[in-house]
CSV table of N, CA and C and ligand atoms in Angstrom, one decimal:
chain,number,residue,atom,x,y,z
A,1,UNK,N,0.8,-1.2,0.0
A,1,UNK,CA,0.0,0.0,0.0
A,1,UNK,C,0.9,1.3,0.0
A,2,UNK,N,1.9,1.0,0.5
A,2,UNK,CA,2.9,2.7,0.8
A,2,UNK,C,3.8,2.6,-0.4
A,3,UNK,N,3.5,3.2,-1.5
A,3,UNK,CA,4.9,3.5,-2.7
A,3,UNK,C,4.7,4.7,-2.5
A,4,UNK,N,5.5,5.5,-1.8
A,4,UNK,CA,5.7,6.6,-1.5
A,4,UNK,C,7.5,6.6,-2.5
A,5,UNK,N,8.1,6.3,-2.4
A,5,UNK,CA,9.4,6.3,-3.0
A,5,UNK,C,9.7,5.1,-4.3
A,6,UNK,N,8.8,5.8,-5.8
A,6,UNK,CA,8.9,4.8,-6.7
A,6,UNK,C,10.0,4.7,-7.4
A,7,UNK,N,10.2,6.3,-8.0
A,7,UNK,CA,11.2,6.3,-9.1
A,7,UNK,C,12.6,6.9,-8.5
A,8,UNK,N,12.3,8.0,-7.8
A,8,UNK,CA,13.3,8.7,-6.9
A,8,UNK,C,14.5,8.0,-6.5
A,9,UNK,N,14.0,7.4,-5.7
A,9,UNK,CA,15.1,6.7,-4.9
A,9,UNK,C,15.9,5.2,-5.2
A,10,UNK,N,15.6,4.7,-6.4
A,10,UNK,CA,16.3,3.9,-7.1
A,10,UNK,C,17.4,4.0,-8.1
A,11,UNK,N,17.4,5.5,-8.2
A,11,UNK,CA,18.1,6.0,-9.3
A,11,UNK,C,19.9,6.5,-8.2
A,12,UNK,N,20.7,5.4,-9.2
A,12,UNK,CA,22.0,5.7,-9.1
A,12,UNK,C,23.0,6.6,-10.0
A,13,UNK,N,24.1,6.4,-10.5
A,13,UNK,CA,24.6,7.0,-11.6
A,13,UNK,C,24.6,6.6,-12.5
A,14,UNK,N,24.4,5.5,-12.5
A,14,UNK,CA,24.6,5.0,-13.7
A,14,UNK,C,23.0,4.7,-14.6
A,15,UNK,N,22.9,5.0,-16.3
A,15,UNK,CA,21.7,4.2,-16.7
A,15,UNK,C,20.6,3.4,-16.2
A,16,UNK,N,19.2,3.7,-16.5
A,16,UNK,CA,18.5,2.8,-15.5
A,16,UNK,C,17.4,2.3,-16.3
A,17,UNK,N,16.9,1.0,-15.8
A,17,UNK,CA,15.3,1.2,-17.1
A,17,UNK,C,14.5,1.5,-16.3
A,18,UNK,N,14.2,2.7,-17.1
A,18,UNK,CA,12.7,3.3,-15.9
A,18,UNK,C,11.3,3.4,-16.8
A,19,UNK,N,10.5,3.7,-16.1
A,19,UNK,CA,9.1,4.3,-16.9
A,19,UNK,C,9.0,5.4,-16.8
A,20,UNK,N,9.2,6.1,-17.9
A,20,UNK,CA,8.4,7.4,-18.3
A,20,UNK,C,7.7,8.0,-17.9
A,21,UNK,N,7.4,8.9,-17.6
A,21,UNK,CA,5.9,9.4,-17.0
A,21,UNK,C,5.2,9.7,-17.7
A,22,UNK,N,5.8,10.9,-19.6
A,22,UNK,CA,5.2,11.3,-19.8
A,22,UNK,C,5.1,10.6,-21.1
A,23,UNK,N,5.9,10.0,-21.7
A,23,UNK,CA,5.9,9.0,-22.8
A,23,UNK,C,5.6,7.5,-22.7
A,24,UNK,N,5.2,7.2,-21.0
A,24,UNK,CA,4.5,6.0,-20.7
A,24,UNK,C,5.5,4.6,-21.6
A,25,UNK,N,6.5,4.8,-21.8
A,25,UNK,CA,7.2,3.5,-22.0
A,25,UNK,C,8.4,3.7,-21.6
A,26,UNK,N,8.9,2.1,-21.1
A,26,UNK,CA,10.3,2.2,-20.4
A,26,UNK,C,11.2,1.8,-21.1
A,27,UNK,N,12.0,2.7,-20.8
A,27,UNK,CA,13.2,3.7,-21.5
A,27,UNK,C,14.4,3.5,-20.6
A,28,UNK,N,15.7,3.5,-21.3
A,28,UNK,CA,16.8,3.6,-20.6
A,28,UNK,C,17.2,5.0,-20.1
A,29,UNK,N,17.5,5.5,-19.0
A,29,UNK,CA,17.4,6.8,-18.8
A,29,UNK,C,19.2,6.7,-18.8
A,30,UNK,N,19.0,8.2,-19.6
A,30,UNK,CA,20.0,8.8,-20.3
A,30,UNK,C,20.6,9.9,-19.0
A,31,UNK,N,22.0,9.8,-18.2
A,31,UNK,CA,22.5,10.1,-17.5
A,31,UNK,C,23.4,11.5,-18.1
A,32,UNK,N,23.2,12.1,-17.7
A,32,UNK,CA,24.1,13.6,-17.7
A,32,UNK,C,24.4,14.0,-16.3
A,33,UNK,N,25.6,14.2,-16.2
A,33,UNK,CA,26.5,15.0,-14.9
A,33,UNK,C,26.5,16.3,-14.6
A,34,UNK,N,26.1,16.9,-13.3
A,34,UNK,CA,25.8,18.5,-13.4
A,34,UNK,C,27.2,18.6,-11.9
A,35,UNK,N,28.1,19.5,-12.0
A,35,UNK,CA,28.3,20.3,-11.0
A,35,UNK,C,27.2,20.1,-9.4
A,36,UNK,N,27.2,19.1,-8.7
A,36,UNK,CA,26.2,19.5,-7.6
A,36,UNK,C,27.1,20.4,-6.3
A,37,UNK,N,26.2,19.9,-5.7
A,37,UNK,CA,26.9,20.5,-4.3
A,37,UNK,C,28.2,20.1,-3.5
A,38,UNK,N,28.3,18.8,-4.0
A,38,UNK,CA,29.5,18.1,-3.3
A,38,UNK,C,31.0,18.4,-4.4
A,39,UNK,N,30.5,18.6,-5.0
A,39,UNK,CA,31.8,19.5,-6.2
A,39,UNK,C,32.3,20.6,-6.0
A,40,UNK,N,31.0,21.6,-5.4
A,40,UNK,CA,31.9,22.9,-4.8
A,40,UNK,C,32.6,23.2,-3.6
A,41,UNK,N,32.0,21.9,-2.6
A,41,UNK,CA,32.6,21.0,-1.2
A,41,UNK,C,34.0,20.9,-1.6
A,42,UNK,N,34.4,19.8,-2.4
A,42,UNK,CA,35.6,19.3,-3.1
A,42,UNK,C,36.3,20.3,-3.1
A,43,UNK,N,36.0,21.5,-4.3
A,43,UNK,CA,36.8,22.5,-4.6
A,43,UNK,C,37.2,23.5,-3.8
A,44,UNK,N,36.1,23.6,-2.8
A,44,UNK,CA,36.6,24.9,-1.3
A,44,UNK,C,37.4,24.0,-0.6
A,45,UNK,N,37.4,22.7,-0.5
A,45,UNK,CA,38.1,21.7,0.3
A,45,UNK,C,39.8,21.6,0.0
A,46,UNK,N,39.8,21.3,-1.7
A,46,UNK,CA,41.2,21.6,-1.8
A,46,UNK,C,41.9,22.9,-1.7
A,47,UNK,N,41.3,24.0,-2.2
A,47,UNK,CA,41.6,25.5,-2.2
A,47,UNK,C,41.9,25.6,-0.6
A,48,UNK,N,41.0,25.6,0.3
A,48,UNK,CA,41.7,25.6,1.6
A,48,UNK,C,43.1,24.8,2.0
A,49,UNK,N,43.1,23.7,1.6
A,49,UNK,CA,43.9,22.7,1.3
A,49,UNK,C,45.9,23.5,1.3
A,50,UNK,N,45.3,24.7,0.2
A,50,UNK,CA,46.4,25.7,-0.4
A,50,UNK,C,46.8,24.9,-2.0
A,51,UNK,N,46.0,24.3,-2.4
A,51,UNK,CA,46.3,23.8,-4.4
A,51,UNK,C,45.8,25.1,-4.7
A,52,UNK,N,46.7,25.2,-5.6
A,52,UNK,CA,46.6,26.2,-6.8
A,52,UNK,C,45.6,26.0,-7.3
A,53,UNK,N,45.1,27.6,-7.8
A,53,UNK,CA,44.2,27.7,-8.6
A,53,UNK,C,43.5,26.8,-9.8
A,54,UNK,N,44.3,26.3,-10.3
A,54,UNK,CA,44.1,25.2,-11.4
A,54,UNK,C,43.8,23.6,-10.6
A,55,UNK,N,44.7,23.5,-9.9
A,55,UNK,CA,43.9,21.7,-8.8
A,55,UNK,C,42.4,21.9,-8.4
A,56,UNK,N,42.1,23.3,-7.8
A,56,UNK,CA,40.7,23.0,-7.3
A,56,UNK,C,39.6,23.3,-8.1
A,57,UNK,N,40.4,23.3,-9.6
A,57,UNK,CA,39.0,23.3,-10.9
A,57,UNK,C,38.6,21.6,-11.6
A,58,UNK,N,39.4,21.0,-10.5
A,58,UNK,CA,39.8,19.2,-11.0
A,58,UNK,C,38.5,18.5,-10.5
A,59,UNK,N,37.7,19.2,-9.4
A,59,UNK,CA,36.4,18.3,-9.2
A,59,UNK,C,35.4,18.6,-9.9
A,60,UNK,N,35.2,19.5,-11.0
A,60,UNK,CA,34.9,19.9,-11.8
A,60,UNK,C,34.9,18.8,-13.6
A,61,UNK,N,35.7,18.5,-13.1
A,61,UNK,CA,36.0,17.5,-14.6
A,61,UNK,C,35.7,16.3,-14.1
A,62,UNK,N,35.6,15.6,-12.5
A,62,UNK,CA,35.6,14.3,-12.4
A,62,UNK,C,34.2,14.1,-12.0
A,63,UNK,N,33.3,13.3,-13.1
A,63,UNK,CA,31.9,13.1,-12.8
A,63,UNK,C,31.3,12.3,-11.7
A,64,UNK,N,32.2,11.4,-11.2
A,64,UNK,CA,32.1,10.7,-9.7
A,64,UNK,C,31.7,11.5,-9.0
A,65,UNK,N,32.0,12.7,-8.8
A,65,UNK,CA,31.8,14.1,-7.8
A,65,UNK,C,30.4,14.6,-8.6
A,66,UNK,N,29.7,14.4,-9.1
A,66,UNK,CA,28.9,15.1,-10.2
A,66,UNK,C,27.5,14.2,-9.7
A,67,UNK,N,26.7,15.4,-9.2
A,67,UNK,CA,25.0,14.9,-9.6
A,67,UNK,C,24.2,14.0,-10.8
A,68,UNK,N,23.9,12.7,-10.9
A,68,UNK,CA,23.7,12.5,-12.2
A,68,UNK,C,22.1,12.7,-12.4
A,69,UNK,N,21.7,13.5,-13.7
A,69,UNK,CA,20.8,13.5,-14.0
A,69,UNK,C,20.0,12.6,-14.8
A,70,UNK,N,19.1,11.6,-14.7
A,70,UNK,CA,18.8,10.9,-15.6
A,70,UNK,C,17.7,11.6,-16.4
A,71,UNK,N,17.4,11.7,-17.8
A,71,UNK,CA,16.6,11.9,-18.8
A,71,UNK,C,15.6,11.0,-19.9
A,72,UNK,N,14.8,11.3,-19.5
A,72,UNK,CA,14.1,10.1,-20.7
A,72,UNK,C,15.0,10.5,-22.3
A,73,UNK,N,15.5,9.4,-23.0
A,73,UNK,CA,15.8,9.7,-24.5
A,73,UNK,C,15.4,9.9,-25.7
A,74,UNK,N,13.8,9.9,-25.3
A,74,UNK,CA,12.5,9.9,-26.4
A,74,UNK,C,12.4,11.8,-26.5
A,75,UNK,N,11.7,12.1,-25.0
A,75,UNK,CA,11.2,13.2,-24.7
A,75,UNK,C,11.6,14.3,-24.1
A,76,UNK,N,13.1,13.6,-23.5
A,76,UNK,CA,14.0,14.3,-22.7
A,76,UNK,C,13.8,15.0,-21.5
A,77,UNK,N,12.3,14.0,-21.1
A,77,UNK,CA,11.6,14.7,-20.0
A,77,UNK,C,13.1,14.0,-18.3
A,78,UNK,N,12.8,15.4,-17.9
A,78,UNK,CA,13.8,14.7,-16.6
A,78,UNK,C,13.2,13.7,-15.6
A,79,UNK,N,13.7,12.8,-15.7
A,79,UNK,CA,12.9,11.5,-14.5
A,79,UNK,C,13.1,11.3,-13.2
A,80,UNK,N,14.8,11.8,-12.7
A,80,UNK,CA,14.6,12.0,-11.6
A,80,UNK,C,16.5,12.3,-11.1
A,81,UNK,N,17.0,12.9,-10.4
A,81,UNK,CA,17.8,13.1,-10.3
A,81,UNK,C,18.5,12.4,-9.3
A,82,UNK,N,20.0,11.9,-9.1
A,82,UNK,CA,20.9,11.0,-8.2
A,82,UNK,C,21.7,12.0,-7.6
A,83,UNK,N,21.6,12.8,-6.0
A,83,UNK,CA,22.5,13.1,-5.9
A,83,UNK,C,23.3,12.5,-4.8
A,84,UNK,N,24.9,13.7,-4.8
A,84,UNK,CA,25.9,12.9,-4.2
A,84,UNK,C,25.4,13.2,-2.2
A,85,UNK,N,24.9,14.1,-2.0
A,85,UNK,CA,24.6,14.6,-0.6
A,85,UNK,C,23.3,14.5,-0.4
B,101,LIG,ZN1,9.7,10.1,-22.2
């Protein structure tokens, strides 16, 4: 009786087969990496740290550190977001 937590919380970083919500068929959801929160953590983390300006633009390129977004690939409707915090 309680699916309070369907889509949300099964989503990792990687690819997933999900159902669509708005295209009602299941789809491999299409992962894209955004900058989240724990990336600017990282970067004030090393910068304190004392790395040069150029090391603490490095969590920036490493998508492990990165929010993954998954997308439907039909409609490109967003299905639900993985993040790192
Ligand atoms: Zn769709």
């Amino acid at each position: 009786m309680n699916k309070s937590k369907e889509t949300v919380g099964s989503l990792g970083e990687n690819p997933v087969q999900i159902m669509c919500q708005k295209c009602h068929q299941t789809v491999l959801s299409e992962v894209k990496y955004s900058s989240g929160l724990l990336t600017y953590l990282f970067c004030g983390g090393l910068f304190l740290c004392g790395f040069v300006l150029g090391c603490c633009l490095i969590p920036f390129c490493v998508d492990r550190l990165k929010d993954a977004k998954h997308t439907c690939p039909t409609c490109k409707t967003v299905l639900g977001v993985y993040r790192r915090l």
